[in-house]
Short mmCIF file of C-alpha atoms in Angstrom, two decimals:
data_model
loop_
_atom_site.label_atom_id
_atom_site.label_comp_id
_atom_site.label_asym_id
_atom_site.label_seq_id
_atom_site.Cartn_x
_atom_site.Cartn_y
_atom_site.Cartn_z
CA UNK A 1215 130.99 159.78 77.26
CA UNK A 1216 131.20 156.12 78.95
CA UNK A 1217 128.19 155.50 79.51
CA UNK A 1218 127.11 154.36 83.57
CA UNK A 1219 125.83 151.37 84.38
CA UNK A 1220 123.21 151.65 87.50
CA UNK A 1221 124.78 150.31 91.46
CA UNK A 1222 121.34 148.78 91.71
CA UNK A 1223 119.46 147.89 88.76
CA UNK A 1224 116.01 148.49 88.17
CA UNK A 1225 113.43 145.59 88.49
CA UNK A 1226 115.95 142.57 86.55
CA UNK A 1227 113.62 140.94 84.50
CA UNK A 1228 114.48 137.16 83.39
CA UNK A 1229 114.19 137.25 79.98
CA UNK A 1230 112.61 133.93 78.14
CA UNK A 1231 114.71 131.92 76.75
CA UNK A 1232 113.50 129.97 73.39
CA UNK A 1233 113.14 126.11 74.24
CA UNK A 1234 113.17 125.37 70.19
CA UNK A 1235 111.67 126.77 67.06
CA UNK A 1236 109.62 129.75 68.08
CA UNK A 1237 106.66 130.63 65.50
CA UNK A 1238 104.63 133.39 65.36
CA UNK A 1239 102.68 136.20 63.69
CA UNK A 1240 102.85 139.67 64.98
CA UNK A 1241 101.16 142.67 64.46
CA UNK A 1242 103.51 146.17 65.44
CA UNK A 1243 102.75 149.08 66.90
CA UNK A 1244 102.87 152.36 64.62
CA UNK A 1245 105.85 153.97 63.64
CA UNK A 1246 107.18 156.75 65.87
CA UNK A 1247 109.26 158.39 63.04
CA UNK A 1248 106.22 158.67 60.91
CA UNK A 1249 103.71 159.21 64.06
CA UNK A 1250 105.71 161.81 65.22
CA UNK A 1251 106.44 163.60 61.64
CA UNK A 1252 102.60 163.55 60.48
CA UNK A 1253 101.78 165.25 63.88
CA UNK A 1254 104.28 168.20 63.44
CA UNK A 1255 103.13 168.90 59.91
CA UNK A 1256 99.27 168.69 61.47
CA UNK A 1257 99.45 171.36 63.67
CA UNK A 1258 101.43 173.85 61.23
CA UNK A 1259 98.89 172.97 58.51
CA UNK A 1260 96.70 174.88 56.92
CA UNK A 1261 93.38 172.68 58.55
CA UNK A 1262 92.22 169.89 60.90
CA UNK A 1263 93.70 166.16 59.80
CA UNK A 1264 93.99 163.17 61.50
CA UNK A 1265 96.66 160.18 62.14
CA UNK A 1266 95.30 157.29 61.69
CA UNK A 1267 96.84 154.19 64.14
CA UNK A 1268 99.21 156.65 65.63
CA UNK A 1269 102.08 154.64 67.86
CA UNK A 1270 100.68 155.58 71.64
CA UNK A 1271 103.81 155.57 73.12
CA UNK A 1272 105.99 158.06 75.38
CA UNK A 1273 107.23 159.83 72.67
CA UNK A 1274 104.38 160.44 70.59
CA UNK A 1275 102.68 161.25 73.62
CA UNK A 1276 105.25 163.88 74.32
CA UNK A 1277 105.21 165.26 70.90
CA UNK A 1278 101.66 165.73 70.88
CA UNK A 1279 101.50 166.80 74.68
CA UNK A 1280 104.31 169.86 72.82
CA UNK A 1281 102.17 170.40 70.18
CA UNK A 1282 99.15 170.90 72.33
CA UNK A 1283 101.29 173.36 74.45
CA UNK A 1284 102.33 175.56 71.45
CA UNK A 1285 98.38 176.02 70.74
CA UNK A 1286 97.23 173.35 68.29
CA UNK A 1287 95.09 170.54 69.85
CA UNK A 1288 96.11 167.46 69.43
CA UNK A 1289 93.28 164.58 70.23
CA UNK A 1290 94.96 161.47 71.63
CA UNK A 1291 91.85 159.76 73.00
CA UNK A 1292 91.60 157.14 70.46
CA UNK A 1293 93.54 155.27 67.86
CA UNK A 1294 93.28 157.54 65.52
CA UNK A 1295 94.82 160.99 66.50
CA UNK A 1296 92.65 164.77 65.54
CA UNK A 1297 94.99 167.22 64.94
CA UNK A 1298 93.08 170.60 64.80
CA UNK A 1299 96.14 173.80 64.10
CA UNK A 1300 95.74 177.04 65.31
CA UNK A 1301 97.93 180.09 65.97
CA UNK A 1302 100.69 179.22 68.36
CA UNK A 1303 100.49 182.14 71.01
CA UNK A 1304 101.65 182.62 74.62
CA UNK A 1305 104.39 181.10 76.68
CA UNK A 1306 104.96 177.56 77.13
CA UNK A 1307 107.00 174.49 78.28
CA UNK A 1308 107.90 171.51 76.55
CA UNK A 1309 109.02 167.94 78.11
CA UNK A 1310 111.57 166.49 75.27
CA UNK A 1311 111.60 163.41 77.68
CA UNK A 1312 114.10 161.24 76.06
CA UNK A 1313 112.84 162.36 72.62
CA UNK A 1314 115.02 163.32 69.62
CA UNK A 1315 112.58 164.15 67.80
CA UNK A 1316 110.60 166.08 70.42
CA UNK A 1317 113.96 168.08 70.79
CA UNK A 1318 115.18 168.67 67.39
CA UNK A 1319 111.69 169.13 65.82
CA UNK A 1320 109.70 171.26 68.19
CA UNK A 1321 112.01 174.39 68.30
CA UNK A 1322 111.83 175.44 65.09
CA UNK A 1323 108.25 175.91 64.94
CA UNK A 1324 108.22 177.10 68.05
CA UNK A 1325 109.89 179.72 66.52
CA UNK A 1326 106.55 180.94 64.34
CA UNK A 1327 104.84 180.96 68.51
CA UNK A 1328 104.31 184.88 69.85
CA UNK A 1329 105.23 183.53 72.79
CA UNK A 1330 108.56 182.30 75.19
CA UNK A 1331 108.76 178.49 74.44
CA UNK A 1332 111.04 177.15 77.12
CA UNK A 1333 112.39 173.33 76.42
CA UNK A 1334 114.32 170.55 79.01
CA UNK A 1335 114.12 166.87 79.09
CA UNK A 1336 115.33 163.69 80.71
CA UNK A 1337 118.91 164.30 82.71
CA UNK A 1338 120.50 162.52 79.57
CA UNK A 1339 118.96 164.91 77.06
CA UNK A 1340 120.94 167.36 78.55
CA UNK A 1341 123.99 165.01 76.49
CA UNK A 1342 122.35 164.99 73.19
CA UNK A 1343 123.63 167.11 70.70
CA UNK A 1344 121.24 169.69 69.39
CA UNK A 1345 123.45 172.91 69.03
CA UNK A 1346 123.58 173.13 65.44
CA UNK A 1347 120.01 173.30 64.88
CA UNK A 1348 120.03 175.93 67.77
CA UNK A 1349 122.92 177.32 65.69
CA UNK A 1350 120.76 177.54 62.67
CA UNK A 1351 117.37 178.88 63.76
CA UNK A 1352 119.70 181.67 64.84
CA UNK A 1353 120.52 181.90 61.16
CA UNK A 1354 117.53 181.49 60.00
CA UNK A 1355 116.23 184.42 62.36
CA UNK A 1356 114.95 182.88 65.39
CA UNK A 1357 115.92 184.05 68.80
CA UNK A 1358 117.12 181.38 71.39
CA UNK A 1359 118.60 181.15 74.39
CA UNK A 1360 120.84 178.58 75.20
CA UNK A 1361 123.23 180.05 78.01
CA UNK A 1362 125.94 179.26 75.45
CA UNK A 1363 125.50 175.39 76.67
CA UNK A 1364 124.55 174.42 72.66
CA UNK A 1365 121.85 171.91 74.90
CA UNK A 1366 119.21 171.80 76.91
CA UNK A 1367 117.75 173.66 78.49
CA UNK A 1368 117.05 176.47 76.23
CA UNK A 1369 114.08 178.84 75.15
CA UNK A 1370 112.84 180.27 72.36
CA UNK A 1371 111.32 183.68 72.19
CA UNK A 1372 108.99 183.54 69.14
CA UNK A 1373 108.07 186.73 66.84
CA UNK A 1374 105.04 185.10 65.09
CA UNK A 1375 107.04 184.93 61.98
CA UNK A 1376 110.64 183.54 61.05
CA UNK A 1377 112.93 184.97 58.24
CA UNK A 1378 113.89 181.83 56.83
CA UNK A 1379 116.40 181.56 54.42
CA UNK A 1380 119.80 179.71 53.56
CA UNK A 1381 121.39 178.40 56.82
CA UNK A 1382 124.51 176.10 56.52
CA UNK A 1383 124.98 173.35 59.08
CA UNK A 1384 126.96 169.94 59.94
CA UNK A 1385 124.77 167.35 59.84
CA UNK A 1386 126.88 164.39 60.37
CA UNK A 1387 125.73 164.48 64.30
CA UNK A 1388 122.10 163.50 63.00
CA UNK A 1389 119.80 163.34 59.88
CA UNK A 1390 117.30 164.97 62.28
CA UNK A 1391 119.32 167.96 62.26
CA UNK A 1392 118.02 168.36 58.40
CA UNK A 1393 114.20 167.07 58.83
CA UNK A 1394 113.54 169.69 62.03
CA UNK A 1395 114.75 172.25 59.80
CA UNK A 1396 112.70 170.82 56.60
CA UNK A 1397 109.45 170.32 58.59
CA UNK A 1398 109.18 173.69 59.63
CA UNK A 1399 110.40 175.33 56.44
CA UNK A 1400 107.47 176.01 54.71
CA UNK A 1401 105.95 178.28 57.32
CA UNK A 1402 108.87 180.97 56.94
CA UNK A 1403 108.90 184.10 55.08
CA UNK A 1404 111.72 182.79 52.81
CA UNK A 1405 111.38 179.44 53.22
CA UNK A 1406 114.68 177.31 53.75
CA UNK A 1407 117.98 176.46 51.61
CA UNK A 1408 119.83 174.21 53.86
CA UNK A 1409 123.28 172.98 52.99
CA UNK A 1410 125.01 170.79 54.62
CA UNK A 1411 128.79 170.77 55.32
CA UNK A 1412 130.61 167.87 57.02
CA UNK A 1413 130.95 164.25 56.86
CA UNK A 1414 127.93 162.14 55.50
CA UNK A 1415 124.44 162.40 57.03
CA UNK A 1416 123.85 159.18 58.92
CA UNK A 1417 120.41 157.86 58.78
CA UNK A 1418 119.53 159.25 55.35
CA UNK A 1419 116.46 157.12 55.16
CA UNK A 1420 114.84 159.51 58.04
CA UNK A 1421 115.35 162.45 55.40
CA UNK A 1422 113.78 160.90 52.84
CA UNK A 1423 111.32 160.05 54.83
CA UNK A 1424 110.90 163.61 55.67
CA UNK A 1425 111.02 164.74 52.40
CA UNK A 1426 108.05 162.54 50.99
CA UNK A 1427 105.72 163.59 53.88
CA UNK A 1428 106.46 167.05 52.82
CA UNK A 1429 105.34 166.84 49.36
CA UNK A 1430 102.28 164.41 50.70
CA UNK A 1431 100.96 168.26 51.96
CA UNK A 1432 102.06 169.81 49.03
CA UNK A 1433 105.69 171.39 49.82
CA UNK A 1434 107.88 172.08 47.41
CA UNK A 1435 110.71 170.45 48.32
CA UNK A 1436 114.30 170.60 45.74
CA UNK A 1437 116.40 167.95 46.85
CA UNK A 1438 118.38 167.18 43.34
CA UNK A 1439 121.64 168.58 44.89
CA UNK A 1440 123.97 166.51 47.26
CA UNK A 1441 123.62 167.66 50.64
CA UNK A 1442 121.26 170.66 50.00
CA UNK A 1443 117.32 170.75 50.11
CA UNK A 1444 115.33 173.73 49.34
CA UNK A 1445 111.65 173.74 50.83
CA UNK A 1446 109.86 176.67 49.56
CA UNK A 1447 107.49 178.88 51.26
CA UNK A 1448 103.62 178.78 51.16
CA UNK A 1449 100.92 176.54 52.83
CA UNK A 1450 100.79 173.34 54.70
CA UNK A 1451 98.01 171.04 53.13
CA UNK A 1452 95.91 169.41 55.92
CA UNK A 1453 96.79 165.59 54.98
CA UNK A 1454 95.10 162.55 56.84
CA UNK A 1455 97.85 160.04 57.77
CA UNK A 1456 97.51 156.20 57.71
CA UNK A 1457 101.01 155.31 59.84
CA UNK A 1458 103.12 152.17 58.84
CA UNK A 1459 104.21 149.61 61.57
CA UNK A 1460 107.35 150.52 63.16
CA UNK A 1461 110.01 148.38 61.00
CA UNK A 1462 112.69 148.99 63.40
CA UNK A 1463 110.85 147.52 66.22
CA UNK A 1464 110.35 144.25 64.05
CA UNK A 1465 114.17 143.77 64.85
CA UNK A 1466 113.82 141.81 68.04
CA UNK A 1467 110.53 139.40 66.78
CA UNK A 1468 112.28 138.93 63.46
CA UNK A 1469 115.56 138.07 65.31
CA UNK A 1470 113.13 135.70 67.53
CA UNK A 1471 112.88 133.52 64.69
CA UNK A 1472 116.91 133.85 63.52
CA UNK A 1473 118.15 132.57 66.84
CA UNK A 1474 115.68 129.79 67.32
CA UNK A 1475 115.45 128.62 63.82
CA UNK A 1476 111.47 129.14 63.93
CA UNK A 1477 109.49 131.52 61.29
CA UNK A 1478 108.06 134.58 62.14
CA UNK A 1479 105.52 136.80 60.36
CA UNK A 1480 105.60 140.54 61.14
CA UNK A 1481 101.82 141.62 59.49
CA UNK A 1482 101.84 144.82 57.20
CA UNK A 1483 105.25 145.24 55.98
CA UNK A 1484 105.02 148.09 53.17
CA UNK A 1485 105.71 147.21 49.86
CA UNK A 1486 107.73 150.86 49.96
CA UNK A 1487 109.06 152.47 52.53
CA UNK A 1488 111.29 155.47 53.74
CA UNK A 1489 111.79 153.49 57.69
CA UNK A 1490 115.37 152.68 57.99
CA UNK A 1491 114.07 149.23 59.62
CA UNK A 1492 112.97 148.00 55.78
CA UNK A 1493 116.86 147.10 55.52
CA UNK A 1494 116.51 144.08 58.31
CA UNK A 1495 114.57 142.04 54.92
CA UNK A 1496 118.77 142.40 53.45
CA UNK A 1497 120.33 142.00 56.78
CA UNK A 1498 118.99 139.06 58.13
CA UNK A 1499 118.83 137.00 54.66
CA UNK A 1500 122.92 137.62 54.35
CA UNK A 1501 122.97 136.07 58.22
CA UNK A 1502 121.56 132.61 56.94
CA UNK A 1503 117.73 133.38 57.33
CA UNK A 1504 114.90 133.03 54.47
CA UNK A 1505 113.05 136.23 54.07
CA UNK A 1506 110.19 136.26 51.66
CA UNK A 1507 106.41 138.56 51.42
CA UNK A 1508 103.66 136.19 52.11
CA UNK A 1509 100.03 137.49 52.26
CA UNK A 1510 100.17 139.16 55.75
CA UNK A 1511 103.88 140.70 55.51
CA UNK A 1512 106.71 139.80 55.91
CA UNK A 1513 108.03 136.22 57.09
CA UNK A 1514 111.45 135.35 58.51
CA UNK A 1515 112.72 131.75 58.81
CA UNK A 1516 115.97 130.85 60.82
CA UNK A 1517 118.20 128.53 59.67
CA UNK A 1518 118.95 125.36 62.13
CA UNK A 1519 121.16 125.92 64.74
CA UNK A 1520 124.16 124.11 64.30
CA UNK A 1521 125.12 121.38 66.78
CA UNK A 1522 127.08 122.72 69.31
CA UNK A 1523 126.39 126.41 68.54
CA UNK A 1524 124.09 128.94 69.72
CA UNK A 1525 122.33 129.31 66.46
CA UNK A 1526 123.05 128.96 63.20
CA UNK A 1527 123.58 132.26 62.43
CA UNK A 1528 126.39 133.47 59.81
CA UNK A 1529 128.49 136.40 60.38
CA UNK A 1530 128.50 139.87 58.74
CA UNK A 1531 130.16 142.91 57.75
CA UNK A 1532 127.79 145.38 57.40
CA UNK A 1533 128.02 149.65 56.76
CA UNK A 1534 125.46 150.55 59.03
CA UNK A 1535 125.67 153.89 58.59
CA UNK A 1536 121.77 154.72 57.23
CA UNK A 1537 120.33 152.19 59.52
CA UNK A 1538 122.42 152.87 62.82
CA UNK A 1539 119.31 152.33 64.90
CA UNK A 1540 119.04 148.61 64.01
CA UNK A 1541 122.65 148.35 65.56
CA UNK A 1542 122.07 146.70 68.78
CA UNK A 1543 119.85 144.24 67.49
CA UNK A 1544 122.22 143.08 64.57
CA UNK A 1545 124.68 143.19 67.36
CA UNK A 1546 123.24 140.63 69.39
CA UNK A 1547 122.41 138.82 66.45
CA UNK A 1548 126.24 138.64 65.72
CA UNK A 1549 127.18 137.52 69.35
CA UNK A 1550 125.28 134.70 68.56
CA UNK A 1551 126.52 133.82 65.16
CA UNK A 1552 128.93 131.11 64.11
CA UNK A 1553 131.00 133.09 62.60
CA UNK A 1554 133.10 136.81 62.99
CA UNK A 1555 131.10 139.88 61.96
CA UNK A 1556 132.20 143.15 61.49
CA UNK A 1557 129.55 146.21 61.92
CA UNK A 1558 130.86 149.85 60.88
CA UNK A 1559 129.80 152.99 60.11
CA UNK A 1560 127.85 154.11 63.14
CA UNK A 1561 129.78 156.69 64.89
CA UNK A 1562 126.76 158.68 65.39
CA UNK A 1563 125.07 156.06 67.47
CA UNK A 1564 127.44 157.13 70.37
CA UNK A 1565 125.01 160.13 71.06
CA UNK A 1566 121.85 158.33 71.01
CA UNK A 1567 119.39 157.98 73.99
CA UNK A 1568 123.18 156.59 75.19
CA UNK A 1569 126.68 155.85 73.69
CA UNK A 1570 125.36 152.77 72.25
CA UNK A 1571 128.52 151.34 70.93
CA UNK A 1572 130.24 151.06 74.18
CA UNK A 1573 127.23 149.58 75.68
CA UNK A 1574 126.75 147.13 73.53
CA UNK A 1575 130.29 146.79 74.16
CA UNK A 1576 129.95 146.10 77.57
CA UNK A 1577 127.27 144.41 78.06
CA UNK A 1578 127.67 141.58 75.73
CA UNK A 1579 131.16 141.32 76.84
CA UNK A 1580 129.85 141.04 80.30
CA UNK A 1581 128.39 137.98 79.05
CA UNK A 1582 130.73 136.31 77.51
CA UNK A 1583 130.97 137.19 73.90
CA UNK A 1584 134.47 138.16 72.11
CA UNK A 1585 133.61 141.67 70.99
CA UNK A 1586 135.85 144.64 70.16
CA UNK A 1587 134.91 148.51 70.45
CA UNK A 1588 136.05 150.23 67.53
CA UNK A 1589 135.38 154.00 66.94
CA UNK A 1590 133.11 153.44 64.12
CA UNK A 1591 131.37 150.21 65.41
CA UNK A 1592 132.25 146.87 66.72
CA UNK A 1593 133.94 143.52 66.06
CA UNK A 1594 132.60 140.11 67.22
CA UNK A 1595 133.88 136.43 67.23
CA UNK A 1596 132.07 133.58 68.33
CA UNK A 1597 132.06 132.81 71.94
CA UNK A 1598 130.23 130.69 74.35
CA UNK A 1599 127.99 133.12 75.78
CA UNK A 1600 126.66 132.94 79.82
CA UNK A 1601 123.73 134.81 81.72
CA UNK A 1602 123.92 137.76 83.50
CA UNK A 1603 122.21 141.03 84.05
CA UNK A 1604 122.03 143.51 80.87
CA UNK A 1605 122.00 147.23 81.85
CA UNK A 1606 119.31 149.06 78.89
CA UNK A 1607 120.76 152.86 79.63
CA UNK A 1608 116.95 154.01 80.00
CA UNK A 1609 117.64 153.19 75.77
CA UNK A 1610 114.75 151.00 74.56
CA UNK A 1611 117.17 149.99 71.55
CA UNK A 1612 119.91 148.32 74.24
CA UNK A 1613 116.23 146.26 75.96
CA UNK A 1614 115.94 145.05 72.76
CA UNK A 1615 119.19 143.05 72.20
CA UNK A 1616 119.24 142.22 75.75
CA UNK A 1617 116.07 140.25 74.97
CA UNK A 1618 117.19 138.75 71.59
CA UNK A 1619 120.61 137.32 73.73
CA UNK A 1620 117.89 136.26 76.30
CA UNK A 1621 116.38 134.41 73.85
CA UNK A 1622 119.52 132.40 72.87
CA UNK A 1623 121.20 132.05 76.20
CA UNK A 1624 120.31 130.99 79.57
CA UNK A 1625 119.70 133.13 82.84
CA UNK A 1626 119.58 136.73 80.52
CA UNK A 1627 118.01 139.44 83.52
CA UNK A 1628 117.52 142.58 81.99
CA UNK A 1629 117.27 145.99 83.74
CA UNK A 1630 114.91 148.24 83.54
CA UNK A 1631 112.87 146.74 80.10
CA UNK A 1632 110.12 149.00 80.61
CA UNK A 1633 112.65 151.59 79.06
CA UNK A 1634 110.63 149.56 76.15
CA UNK A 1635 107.54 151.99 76.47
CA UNK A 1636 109.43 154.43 74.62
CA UNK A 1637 108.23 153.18 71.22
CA UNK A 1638 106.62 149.54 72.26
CA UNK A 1639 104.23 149.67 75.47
CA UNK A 1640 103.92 146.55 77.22
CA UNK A 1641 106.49 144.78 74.96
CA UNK A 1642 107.64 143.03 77.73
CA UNK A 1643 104.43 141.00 78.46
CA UNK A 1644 104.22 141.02 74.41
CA UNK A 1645 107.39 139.11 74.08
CA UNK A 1646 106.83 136.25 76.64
CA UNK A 1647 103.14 135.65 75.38
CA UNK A 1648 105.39 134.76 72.69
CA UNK A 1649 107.85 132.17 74.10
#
């Protein structure tokens, strides 16, 4: 689905352009993958944990806002979150928002509720796929109602208990199709042998990252196989949670220092790490920059712009098929570059919070760059980029490489940033304090 831009765009906001070298050390909000993982597996464990320097952002909030409504209560009142499970009982409702993992994850403990959970979200949920999860719990023993739509809305009418058992499924519309299924595995009679039959998983870093917070609370959790995991059935270990910085939101402040040729620091960078964002270290060093670990993190240094030129950013061709959410970023980072890139792979991306290949697409087109949708990804030349307005989508991935284009080119106005608070709040006034 094309996706529409808005007649009248929502508060245009002029995004700063970088004068010169821009240098800087930042410190990130949490993830939201982990955030959002550690406070599932909370409130079906087996005791009262906490997340420690939880991401406070929309959809954390409206994961643990779901949680709260199933019957475990979920303390958000400070930076570290108390997550205190109980038995989920009696009906409830549950605001996905614009949140994946709110949709995908929250059903199938739902499931274990004695009560009617009914879900709906943002109009553009109603888009994003979730039917073969829905598809699955059936499978697995759930009952769900759907209206045959495969989407929201939908309800599920909980026993208390789920079957559990071996459910086959195509995956290739989203790795969260296997963690919602993983997370709530334990908790069933029989636990869960998933298989998975299609084309590739995208995104398998998310998995994996699933997978190691499961054994963190003692799971047992076969994954040897291709395609197939096998989380057995027993307890939930109460766990305490320190969360990582959210690598994928270092894209735009690492790409700050790419386009201006200045050096930026992003404090906390893992040593190891499951986050999908923990690939932009690779990325950015093949598009000219110098990455290296210093004592706060991780520091990124441009190369010089080259006379005439934007920046002096080298082309790529890149399979970004585990890492399709740092897509518009690179993107932007390519419209900018001296020379053609190729990005592939990412297919899947067309049913994120919005078909982000076409808008990527369109907007940097609309600005001047020489870009060509493919089905898979996109194909960029250098061009003499202009300003303009950039349309986000309500997609706090498509603010992002608005911003990073801002920063390169003059008279950048993008729509509707606060689309940001998704995963970043405030990162607008965050970003200027920075140029």
């Amino acid at each position: 689905m094309t996706p529409a831009r808005p007649d009248h765009p929502a508060d245009p906001w002029p995004a700063p352009r970088a004068r010169g070298p821009v240098h800087a050390v930042v410190s990130l909000p949490g993830s939201k993958s982990l955030t959002n993982r550690a406070l599932l597996l909370a409130a079906v464990a087996d005791g009262p944990s906490v997340v420690r320097r939880a991401l406070r952002s929309r959809d954390t909030l409206l994961m643990a806002t779901a949680l709260t409504g199933l019957g475990s209560v979920v303390d958000t009142t400070g930076d570290d979150w108390a997550v205190t499970p109980a038995t989920f009982a009696g009906d409830a409702e549950v605001d996905c928002g614009l949140a994946g993992t709110v949709m995908r994850f929250v059903p199938p403990v739902a499931g274990l509720s004695t009560g009617t959970v009914a879900f709906d979200g943002d109009p553009h949920m109603r888009n994003r796929p979730v039917g073969q999860v829905l598809t699955a719990l059936r499978t697995l023993g759930v009952e769900v109602d759907d209206g045959g739509r495969g989407g929201l809305p939908f309800a599920v009418r909980g026993r208390g208990a789920v079957p559990g058992g071996r459910v086959v499924l195509d995956a290739s519309g989203s790795s969260q199709f296997v963690s919602a299924l993983l997370l709530a595995g334990a908790r069933y009679d029989r636990g869960v042998d998933l298989v998975h039959e299609g084309k590739p998983v995208p995104s398998l870093p998310h998995v994996e990252m699933t997978v190691a917070m499961l054994r963190q609370h003692g799971v047992d959790v076969d994954d040897s196989d291709a395609d197939r995991w096998r989380v057995s059935p027993g307890p939930v270990a109460a766990v305490d949670h320190d969360i990582e910085p959210d690598l994928s939101n270092a894209a735009p402040f690492l790409a700050l220092a790419a386009v201006s040729g200045g050096s930026v620091v992003v404090r906390g960078w893992p040593t190891s790490t499951h986050q999908a964002g923990d690939a932009l270290r690779d990325i950015l060093a093949a598009m000219g920059c110098t990455v290296e670990r210093v004592d706060e993190g991780l520091r990124v240094t441009g190369p010089e712009p080259v006379p005439g030129a934007t920046s002096g950013l080298q082309g790529v061709d890149l399979d970004l098929h585990d890492v399709g959410e740092l897509a518009p970023a690179v993107a932007a980072l390519c419209a900018v570059a001296t020379s053609p890139s190729h990005l592939r792979g990412i297919a899947h991306i067309r049913a994120h919070e919005t078909d982000r290949i076409t808008a990527l697409a369109t907007e940097l087109g609309a600005l001047g760059a020489d870009v060509e949708e493919r089905h898979d990804g996109l194909s960029l030349r250098p061009a003499t980029l202009h300003g303009g307005t950039w349309h986000t989508y309500a997609d706090h991935r498509m603010a992002h490489a608005g911003v990073i284009v801002g920063a390169a080119v003059d008279g950048v106005l993008v729509e509707d940033v606060a689309t940001t608070g998704k995963t970043f709040p405030d990162f607008a006034g965050f970003w200027s304090s920075l140029l």
